[in-house]
Coordinates of C-alpha atoms in Angstrom, one line a residue:
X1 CA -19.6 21.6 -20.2
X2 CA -20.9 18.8 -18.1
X3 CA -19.3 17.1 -14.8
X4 CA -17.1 14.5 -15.9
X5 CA -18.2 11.6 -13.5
X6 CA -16.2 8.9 -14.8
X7 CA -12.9 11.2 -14.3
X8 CA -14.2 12.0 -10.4
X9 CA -14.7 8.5 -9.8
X10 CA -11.4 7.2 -11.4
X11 CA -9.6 10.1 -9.0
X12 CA -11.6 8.8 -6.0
X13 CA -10.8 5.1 -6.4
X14 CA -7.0 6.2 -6.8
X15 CA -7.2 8.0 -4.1
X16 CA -8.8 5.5 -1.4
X17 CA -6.0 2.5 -3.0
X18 CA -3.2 4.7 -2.3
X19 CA -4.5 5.9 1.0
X20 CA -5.3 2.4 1.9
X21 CA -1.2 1.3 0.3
X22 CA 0.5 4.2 2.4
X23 CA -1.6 3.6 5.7
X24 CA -1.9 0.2 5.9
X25 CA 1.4 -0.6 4.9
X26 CA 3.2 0.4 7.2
X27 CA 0.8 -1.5 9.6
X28 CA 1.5 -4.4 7.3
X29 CA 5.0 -3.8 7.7
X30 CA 5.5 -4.0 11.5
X31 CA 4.5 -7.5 10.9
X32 CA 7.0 -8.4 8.2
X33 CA 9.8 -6.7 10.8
X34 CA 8.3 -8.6 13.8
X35 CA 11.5 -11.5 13.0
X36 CA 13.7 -8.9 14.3
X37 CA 12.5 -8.0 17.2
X38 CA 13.1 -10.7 19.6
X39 CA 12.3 -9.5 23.0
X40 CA 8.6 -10.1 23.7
X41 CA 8.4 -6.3 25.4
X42 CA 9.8 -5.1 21.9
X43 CA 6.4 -6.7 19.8
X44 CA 4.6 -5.1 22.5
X45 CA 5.6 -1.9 21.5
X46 CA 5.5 -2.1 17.8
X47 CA 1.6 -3.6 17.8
X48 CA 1.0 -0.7 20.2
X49 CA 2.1 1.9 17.7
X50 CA -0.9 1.1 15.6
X51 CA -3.2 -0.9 17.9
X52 CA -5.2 2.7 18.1
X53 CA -5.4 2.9 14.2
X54 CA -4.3 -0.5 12.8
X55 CA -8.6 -1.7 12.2
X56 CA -9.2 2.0 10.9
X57 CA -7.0 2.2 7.9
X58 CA -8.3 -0.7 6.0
X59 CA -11.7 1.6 5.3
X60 CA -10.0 2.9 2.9
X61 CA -9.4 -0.4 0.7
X62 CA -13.2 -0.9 1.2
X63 CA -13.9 2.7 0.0
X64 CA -11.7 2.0 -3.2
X65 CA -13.6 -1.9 -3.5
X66 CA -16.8 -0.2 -3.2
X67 CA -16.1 2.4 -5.4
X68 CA -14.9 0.7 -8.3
X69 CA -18.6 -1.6 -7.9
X70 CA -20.8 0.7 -8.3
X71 CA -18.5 3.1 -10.9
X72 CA -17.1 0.7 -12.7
X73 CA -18.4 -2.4 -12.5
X74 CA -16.9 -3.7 -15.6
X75 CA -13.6 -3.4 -14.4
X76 CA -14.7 -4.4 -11.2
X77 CA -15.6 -8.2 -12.4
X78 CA -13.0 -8.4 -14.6
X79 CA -10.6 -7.9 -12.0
X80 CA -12.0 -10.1 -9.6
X81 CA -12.3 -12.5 -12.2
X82 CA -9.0 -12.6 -12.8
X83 CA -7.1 -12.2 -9.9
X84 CA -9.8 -14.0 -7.3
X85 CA -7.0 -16.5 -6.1
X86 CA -4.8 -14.0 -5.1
X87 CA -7.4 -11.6 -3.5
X88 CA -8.8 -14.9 -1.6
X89 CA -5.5 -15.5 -0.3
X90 CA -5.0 -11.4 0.5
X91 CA -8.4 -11.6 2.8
X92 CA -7.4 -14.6 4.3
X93 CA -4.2 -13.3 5.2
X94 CA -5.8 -10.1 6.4
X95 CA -8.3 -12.5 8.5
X96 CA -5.3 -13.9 10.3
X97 CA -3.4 -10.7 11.0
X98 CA -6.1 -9.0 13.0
X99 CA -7.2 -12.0 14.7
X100 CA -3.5 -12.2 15.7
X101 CA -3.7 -8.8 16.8
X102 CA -6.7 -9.2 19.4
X103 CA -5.5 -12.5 20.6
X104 CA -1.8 -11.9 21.3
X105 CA -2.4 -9.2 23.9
X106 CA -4.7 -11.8 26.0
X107 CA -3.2 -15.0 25.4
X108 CA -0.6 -16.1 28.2
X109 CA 3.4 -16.0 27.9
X110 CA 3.8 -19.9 26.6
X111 CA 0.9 -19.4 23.9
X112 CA 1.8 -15.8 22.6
X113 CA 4.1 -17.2 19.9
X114 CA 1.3 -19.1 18.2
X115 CA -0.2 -15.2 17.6
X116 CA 3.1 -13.5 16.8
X117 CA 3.7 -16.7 14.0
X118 CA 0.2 -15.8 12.8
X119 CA 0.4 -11.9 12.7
X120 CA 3.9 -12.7 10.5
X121 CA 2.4 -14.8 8.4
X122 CA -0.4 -12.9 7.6
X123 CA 1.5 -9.9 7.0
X124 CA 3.4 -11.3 4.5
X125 CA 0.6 -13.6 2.8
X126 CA -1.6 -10.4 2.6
X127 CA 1.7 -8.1 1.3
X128 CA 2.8 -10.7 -0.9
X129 CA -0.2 -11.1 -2.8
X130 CA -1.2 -7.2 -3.0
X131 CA 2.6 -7.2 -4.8
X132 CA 1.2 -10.2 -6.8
X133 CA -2.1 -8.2 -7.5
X134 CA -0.1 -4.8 -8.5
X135 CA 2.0 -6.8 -11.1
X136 CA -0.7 -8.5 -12.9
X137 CA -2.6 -5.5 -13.4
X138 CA 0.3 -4.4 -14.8
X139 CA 0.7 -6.9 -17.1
X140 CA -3.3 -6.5 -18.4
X141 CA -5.9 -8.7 -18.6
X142 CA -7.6 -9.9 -21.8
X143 CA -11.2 -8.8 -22.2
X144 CA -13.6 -10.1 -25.1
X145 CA -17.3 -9.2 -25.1
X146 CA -16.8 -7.0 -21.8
X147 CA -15.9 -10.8 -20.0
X148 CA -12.3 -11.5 -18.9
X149 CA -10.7 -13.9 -21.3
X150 CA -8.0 -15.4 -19.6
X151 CA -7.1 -18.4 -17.4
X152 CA -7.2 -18.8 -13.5
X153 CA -3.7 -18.9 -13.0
X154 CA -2.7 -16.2 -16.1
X155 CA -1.7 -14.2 -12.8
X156 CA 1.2 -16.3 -11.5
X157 CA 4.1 -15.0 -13.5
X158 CA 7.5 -14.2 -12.6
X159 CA 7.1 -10.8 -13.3
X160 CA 3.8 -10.9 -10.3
X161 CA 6.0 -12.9 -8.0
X162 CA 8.7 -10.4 -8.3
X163 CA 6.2 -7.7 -7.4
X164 CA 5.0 -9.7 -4.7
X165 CA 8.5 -9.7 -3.2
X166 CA 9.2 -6.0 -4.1
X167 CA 5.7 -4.7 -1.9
X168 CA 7.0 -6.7 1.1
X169 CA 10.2 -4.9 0.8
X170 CA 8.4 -1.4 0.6
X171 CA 6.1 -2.2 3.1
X172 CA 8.8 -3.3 5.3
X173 CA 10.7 0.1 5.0
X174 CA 7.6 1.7 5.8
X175 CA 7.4 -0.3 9.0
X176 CA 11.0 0.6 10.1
X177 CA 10.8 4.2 9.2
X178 CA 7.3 4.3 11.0
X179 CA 9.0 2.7 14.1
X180 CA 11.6 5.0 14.2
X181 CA 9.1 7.7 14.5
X182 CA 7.1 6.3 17.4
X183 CA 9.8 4.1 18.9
X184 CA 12.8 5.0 21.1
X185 CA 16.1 3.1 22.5
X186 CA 17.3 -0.1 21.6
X187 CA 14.3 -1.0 19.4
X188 CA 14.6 2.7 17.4
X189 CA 17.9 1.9 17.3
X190 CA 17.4 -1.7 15.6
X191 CA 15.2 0.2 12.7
X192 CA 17.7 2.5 12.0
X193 CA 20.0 -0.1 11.2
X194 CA 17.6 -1.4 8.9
X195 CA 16.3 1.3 6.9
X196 CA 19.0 1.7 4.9
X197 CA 19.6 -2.1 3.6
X198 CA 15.9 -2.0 3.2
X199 CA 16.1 1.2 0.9
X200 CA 18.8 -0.2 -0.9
X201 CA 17.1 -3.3 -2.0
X202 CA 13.8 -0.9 -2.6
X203 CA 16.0 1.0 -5.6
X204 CA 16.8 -2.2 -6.9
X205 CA 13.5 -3.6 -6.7
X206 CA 12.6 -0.6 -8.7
X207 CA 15.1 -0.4 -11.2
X208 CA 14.5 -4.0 -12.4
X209 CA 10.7 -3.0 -12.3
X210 CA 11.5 0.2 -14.4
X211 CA 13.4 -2.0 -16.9
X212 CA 11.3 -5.4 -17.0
X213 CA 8.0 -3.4 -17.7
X214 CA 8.7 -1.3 -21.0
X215 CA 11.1 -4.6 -22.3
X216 CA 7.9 -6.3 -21.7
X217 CA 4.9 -3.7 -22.8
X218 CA 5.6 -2.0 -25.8
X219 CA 2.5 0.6 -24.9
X220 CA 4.6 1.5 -21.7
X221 CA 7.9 1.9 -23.5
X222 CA 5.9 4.3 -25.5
X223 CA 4.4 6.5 -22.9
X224 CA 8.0 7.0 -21.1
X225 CA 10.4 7.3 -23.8
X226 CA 8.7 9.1 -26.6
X227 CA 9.5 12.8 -26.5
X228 CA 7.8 15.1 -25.2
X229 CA 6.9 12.5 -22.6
X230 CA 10.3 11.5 -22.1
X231 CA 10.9 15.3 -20.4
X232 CA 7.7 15.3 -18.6
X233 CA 7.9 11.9 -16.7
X234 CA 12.1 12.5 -16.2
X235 CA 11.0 14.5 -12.8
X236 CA 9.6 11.5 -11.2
X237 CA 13.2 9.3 -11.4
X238 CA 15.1 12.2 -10.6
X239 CA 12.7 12.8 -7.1
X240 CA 12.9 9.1 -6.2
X241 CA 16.9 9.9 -6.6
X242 CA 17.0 12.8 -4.5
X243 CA 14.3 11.6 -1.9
X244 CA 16.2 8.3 -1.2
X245 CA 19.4 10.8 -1.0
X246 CA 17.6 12.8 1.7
X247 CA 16.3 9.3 3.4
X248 CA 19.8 7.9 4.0
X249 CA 20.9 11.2 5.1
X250 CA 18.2 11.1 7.8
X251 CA 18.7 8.1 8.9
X252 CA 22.8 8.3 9.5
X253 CA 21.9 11.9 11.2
X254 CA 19.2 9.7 13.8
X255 CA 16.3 11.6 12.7
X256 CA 12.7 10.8 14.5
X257 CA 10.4 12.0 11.9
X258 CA 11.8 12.5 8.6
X259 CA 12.5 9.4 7.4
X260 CA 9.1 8.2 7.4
X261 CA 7.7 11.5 6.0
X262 CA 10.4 10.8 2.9
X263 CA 9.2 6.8 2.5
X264 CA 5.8 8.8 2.1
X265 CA 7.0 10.6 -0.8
X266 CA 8.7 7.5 -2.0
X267 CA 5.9 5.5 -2.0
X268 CA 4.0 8.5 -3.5
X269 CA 6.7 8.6 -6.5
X270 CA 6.3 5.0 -7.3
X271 CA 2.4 5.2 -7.4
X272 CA 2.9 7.9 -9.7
X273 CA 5.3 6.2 -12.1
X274 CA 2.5 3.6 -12.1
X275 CA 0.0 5.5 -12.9
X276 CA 1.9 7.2 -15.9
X277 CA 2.3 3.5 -16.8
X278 CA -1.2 2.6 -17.1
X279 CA -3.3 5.9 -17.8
X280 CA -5.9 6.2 -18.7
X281 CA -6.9 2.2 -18.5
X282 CA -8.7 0.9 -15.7
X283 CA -7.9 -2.9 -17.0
X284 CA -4.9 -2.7 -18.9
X285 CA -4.1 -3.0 -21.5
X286 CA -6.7 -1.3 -23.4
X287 CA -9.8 -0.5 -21.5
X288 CA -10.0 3.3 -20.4
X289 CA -11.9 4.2 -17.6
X290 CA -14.9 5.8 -19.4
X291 CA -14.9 2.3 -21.4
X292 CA -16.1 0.9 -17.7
X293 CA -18.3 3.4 -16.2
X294 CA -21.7 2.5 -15.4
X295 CA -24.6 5.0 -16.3
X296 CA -24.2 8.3 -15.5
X297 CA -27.3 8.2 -13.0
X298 CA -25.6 5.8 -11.0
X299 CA -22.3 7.0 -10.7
X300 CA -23.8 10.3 -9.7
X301 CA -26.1 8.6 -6.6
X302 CA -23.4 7.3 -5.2
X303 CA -21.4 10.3 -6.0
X304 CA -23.7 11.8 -3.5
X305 CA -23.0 9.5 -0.9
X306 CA -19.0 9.3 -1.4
X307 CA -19.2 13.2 -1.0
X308 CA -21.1 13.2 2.4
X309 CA -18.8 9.9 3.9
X310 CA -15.0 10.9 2.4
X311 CA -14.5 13.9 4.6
X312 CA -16.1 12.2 7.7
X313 CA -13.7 9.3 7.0
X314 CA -11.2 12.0 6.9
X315 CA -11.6 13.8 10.2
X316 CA -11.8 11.0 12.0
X317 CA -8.7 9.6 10.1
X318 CA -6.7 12.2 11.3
X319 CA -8.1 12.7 14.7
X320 CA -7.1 9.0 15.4
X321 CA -3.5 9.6 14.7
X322 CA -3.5 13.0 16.5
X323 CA -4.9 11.6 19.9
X324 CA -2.5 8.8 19.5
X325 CA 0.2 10.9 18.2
X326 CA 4.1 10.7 20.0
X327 CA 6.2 8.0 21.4
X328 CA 5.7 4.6 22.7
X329 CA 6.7 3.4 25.6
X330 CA 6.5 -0.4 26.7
X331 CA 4.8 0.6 29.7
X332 CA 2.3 2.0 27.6
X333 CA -1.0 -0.2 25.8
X334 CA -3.7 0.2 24.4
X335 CA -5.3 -3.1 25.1

């Protein structure tokens, strides 16, 4: 029985997206939660939290870009194909963020909002359109004669926009629940208060998601509601249930550190319900990820390659966050 390249590939790109969703959003996030923080010493301290890491944790979505090129490069121009508008706009909000982030620590007191505008805006540009992004592959792209079929603007539907609004709302409870773990006093205080609202509007988000997409996909209806399937998948509504339980009870108890290890597993439960949605297509509706694999000799080069630089990336993933692990202080920068 041979190595199933295609299947290693598919697991690797998942892997780097999710890595990049979970560790970037909550850097993402401190810049959709920079509004409420009004006190100049206060931004300080959240863009110190992940000044050490912030650069770092977008190797990841290169990984996964990369990835799916040389893998799958069907999919890959396809995709870009279709959504290039929104990507466009994603990297130029990106662009703006981390230029904010280098220039607001040197600019002087009466220029410094300029930067903290631009690090807001960018955050939600860049989040917006990854929501944006997520719903339209969602909603599948047409494919004839392995060229995408569609319009330029086939991605701007309400469905995407309501994605678009529902990722800055995760994102944003990933920031909190980051900052109360690396936070303290009046600022920890201030994200407690918002975790909860920002959960509550996170389950809605996600039950009008869980109901819009199988009213609007019959394919999807299928996959969840068909029996057996039906009692397979029923473990992933019932852990976002209980997780979001154990968040709020976190949060109203003042804990430091669980409430942004539970918005992991949150985040985690809604990437799997996608995936369950969309298996095993790499462009939805129809076209499977062996469909899109490029020769076998290829994928296993740069198999070689993804196997020596993954675990590197890794290490030195988590020896970032360890060396920069605990609170922050304001009297404390890394700049």
């Amino acid at each position: 029985m041979g190595i199933d390249l295609p299947l290693i590939w598919f697991v690797i790109i998942i892997f780097s997206i999710m890595m990049y969703v979970v560790m970037d959003g909550f850097d993402l996030g401190i810049g959709l939660l920079f509004p409420f923080a009004k006190k100049s010493e206060d931004r300080d301290v959240m863009m110190n939290t992940v000044a050490p890491v912030w650069d770092g944790n977008e190797t990841w979505l290169v990984l996964g870009g990369a990835g799916m090129y040389g893998a799958f490069p069907l999919a890959y121009s396809v995709i870009l194909d279709a959504l290039a508008m929104p990507l466009t706009i994603m990297l130029f909000g990106l662009i703006f963020r981390g230029v904010a982030f280098e220039f607001r620590f040197k600019a002087s007191e009466e220029k410094r909002h300029i930067w903290d505008k631009s690090f807001i805006g960018g955050s939600i540009v860049a989040t917006f359109c990854q929501g944006v992004v997520l719903g339209a592959f969602i909603d599948g792209m047409p494919v004839v004669n392995r060229v995408y079929a569609g319009g330029p603007m086939d991605w701007l539907t309400p469905f995407t926009v309501f994605c678009g609004l529902g990722l800055i709302v995760a994102y944003a409870l990933l920031g909190s629940t980051w900052l109360i773990m690396k936070t303290q006093g009046s600022l920890q205080k201030r994200m407690h208060d918002l975790t909860n609202p920002l959960l509550y509007t996170l389950l809605a988000v996600l039950a009008v998601v869980s109901i819009w997409t199988p009213l609007s996909h019959a394919d999807i209806a299928h996959r969840w509601f068909s029996r057996p399937n039906l009692f397979w998948f029923l473990p992933v509504p019932v852990l976002v249930l209980l997780v979001s339980f154990w968040l709020v009870k976190a949060v109203n108890r003042n804990a430091h550190y669980t409430p942004f290890l539970l918005t992991l597993a949150l985040v985690f439960l809604g990437y799997s319900g996608l995936g369950i949605s969309v298996w095993p297509n790499i462009i939805p509706p129809s076209i499977a990820y062996w469909q899109a694999a490029s020769p076998p000799q290829s994928q296993g080069f740069i198999l070689v390659g993804a196997l020596f630089i993954i675990p590197i990336i890794l290490v030195y993933t988590f020896w970032s966050y360890y060396v920069f692990r605990g609170k922050v202080t304001p009297d404390q920068g890394y700049h």
